[in-house]
CSV table of C-alpha atoms in Angstrom, one decimal:
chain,number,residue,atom,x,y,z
A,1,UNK,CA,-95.4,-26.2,-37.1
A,2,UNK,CA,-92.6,-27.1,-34.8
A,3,UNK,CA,-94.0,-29.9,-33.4
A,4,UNK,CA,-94.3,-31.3,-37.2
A,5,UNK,CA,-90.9,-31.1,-38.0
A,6,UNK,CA,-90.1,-32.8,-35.0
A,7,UNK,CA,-92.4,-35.6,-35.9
A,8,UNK,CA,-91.3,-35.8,-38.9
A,9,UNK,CA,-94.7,-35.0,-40.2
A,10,UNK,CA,-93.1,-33.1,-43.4
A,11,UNK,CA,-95.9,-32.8,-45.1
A,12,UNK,CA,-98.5,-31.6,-43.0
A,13,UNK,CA,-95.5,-29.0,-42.1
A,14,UNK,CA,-95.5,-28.0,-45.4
A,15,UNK,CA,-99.3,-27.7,-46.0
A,16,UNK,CA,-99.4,-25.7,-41.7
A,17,UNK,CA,-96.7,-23.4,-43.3
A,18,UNK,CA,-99.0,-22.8,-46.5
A,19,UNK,CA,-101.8,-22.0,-44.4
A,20,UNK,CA,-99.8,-19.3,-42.2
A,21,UNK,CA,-98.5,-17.8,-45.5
A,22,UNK,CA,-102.1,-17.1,-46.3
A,23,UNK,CA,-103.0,-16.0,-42.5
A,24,UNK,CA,-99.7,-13.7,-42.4
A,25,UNK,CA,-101.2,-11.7,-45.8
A,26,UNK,CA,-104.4,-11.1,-44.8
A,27,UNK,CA,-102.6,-9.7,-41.3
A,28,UNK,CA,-100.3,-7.9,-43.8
A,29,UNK,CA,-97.1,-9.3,-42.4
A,30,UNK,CA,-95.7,-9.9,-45.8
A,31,UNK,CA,-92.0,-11.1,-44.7
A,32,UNK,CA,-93.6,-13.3,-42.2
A,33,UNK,CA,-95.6,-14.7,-44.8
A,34,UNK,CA,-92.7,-15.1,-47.3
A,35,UNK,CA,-90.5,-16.9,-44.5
A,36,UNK,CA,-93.7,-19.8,-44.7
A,37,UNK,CA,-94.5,-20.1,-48.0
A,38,UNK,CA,-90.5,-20.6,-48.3
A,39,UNK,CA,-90.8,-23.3,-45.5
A,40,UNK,CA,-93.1,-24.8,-47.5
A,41,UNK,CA,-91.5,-25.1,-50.6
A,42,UNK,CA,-89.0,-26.6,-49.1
A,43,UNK,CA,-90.5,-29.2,-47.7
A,44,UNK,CA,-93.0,-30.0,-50.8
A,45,UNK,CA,-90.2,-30.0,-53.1
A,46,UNK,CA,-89.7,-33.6,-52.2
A,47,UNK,CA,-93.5,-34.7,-52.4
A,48,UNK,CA,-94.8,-36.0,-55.7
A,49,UNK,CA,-98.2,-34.2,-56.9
A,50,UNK,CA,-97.3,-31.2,-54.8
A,51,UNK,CA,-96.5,-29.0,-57.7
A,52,UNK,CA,-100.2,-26.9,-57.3
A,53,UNK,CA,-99.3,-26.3,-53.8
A,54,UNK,CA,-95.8,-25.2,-54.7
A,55,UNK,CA,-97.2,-22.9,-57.5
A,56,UNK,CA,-99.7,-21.5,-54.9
A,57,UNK,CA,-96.6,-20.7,-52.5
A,58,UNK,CA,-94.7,-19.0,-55.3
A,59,UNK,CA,-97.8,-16.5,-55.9
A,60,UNK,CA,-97.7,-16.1,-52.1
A,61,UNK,CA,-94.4,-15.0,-52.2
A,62,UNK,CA,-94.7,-12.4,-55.3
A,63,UNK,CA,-98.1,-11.5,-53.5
A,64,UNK,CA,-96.1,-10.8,-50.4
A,65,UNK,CA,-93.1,-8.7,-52.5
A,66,UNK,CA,-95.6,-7.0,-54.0
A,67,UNK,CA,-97.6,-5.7,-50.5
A,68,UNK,CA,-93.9,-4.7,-49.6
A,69,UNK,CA,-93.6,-2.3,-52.4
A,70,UNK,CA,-90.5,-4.5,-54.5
A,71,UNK,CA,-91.7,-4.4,-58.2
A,72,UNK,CA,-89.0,-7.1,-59.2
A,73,UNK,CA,-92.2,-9.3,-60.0
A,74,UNK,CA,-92.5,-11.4,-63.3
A,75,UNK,CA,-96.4,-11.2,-64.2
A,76,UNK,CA,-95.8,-13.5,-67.3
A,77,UNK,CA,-94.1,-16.3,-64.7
A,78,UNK,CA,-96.9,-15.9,-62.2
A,79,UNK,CA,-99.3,-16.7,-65.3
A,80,UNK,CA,-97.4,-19.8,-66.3
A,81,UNK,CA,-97.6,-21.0,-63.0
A,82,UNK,CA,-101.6,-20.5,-63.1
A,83,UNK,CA,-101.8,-22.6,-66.3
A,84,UNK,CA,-99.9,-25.5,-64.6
A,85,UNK,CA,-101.9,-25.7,-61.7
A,86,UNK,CA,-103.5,-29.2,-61.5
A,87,UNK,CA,-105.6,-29.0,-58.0
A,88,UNK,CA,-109.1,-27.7,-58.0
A,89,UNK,CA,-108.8,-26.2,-54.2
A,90,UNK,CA,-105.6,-24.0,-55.7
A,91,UNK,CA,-106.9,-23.5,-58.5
A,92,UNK,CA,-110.2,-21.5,-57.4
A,93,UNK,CA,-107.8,-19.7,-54.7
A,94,UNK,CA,-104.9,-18.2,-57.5
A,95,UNK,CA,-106.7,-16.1,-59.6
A,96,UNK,CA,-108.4,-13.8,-56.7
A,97,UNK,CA,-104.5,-13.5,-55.2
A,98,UNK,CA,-103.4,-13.2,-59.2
A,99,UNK,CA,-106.0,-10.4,-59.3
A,100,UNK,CA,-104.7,-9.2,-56.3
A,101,UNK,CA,-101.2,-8.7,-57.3
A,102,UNK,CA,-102.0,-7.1,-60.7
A,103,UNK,CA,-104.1,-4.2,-58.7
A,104,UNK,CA,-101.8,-3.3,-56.1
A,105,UNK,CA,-98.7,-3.9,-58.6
A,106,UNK,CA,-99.1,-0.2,-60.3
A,107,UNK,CA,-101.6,1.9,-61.8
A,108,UNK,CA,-101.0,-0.1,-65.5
A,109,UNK,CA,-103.2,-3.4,-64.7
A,110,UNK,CA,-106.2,-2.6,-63.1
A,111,UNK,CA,-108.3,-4.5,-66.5
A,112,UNK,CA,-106.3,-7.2,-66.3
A,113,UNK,CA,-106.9,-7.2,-62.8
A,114,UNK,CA,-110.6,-7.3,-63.4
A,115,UNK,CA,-110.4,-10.4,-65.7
A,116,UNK,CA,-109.0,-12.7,-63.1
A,117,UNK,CA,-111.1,-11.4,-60.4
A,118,UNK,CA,-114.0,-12.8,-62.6
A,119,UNK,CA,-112.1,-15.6,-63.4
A,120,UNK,CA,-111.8,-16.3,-59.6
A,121,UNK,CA,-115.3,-15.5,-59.5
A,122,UNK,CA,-116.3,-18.0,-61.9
A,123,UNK,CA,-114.3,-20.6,-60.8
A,124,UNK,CA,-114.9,-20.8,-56.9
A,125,UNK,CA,-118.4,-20.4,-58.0
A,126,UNK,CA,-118.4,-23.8,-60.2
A,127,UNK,CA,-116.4,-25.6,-57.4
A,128,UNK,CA,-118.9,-23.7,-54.6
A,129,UNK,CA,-116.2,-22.8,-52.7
A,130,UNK,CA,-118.5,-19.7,-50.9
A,131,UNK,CA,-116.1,-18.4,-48.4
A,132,UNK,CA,-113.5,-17.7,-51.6
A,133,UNK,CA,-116.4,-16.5,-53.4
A,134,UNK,CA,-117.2,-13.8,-50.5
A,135,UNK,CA,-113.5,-12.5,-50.6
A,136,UNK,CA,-113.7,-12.8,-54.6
A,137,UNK,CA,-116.5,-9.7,-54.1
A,138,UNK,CA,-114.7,-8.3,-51.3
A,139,UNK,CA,-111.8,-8.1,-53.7
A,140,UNK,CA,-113.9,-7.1,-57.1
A,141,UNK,CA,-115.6,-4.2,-54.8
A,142,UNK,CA,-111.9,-2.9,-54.1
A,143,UNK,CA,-111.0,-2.9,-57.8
A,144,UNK,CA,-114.3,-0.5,-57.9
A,145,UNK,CA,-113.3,1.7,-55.5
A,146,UNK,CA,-110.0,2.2,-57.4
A,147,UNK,CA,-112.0,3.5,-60.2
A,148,UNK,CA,-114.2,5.5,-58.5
A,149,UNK,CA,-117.3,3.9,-59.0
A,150,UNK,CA,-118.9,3.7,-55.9
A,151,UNK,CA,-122.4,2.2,-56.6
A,152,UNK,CA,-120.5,-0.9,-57.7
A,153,UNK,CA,-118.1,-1.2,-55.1
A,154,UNK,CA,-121.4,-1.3,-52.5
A,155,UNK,CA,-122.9,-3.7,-54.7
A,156,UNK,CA,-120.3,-5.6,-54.6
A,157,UNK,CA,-119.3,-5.7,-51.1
A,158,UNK,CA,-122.8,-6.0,-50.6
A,159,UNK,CA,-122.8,-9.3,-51.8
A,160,UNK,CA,-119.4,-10.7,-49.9
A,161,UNK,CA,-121.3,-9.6,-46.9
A,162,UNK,CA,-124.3,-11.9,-47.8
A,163,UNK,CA,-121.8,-14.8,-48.5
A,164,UNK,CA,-119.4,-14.3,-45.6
A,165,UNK,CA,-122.8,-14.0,-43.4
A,166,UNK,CA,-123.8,-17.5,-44.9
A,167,UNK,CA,-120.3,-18.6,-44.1
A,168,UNK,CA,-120.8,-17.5,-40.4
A,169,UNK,CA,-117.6,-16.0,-41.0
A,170,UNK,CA,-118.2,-13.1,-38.3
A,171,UNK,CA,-114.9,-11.5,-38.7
A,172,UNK,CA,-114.6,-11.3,-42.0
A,173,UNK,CA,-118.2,-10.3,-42.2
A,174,UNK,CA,-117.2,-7.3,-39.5
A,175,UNK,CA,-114.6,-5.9,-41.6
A,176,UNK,CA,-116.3,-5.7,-44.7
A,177,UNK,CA,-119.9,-4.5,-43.4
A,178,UNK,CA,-117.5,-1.9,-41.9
A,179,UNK,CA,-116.3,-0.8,-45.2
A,180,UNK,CA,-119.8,-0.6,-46.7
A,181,UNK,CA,-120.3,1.9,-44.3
A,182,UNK,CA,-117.5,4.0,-44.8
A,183,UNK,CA,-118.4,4.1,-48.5
C-alpha cells in the first residue's frame, strides 16, 4: 500500500486498503480494519463512480465497531447506504456483512438478520459469485446455531463446505469442515 501512495497510484491504494479492511475482519482485527477502510475513503472520495466502494467501506467500518462491542451503530444509515449501491461486485458482498452486523449487534435482530442473509444469498447466487455464496451459508449456518437449531446449521455449513471445496479455497474450507464437526 505504501508503495501506491508513493506512486501516486491513489486509486489502486484505495481499492489495496478496501481489500485489507476485509482481510483485517475475517482476522478479527477490527481497528486495523477500520484504520483501512478509513484510508480508503479518503482516497476514493476524490474518484468519480466510487460511491459503491465508499458505501462498502462505511459498512466495514460499523461492521468493525460492531465486532468491538460499540453499539453507537445507525442500522437505518447502513440500509440507505445498501439502496444506493450502484456496483454489482458490492452489491452481492453488503448484505452477507449487513447480515452480519444485525446478528452480532444484540439479541433484537436475529430475523432481520436472516432476511439479508437470503438476500446475499440470492444475489451472489444471480451474479455466481460462488466463493461469497460459500461464506453466505457459512454465515446463514451461524444464524442457526444462534437459534439452536442444529440440523440446519449442518445443513447449512454443509453446503459452504461443498462451495468453498469447488472454490479450492482450502482454508476456508478447513475452518468450516472443522466446525461441522464440532456441531
Amino acid at each position: 500500500a505504501d508503495f501506491l501512495q508513493k506512486s501516486n497510484q491513489l486509486t489502486w491504494e484505495a481499492f489495496t486498503n478496501t481489500y485489507l479492511s476485509a482481510i483485517y475482519l475475517d482476522m478479527g482485527e477490527y481497528e486495523t480494519s477500520q484504520k483501512c477502510s478509513e484510508r480508503a475513503i479518503a482516497f476514493l472520495q476524490h474518484n468519480i463512480g466510487a460511491s459503491s466502494y465508499i458505501i462498502l467501506n462505511k459498512i466495514f467500518i460499523a461492521m468493525a465497531k460492531v465486532m468491538n462491542n460499540e453499539k453507537d451503530i445507525n442500522l437505518n444509515e447502513i440500509f440507505k447506504w445498501h439502496e444506493d449501491i450502484k456496483n454489482k461486485w458490492v452489491e452481492g458482498v453488503v448484505p452477507n456483512i449487513i447480515g452480519k452486523i444485525l446478528l452480532n449487534i444484540d439479541d433484537q435482530h436475529i430475523l432481520e438478520a436472516e432476511g439479508w442473509i437470503k438476500k446475499s444469498i440470492e444475489t451472489n447466487q444471480k451474479y455466481g459469485m460462488m466463493w461469497y455464496l460459500a461464506r453466505d451459508y457459512a454465515l446463514y449456518a451461524d444464524l442457526f446455531k444462534r437459534k439452536g437449531d442444529q440440523p440446519k446449521a449442518r445443513e447449512n455449513l454443509g453446503k459452504a463446505i461443498e462451495i468453498f471445496k469447488e472454490c479450492g479455497s482450502d482454508g476456508w474450507l478447513d475452518k468450516y469442515e472443522k466446525e461441522l464437526a464440532e456441531l
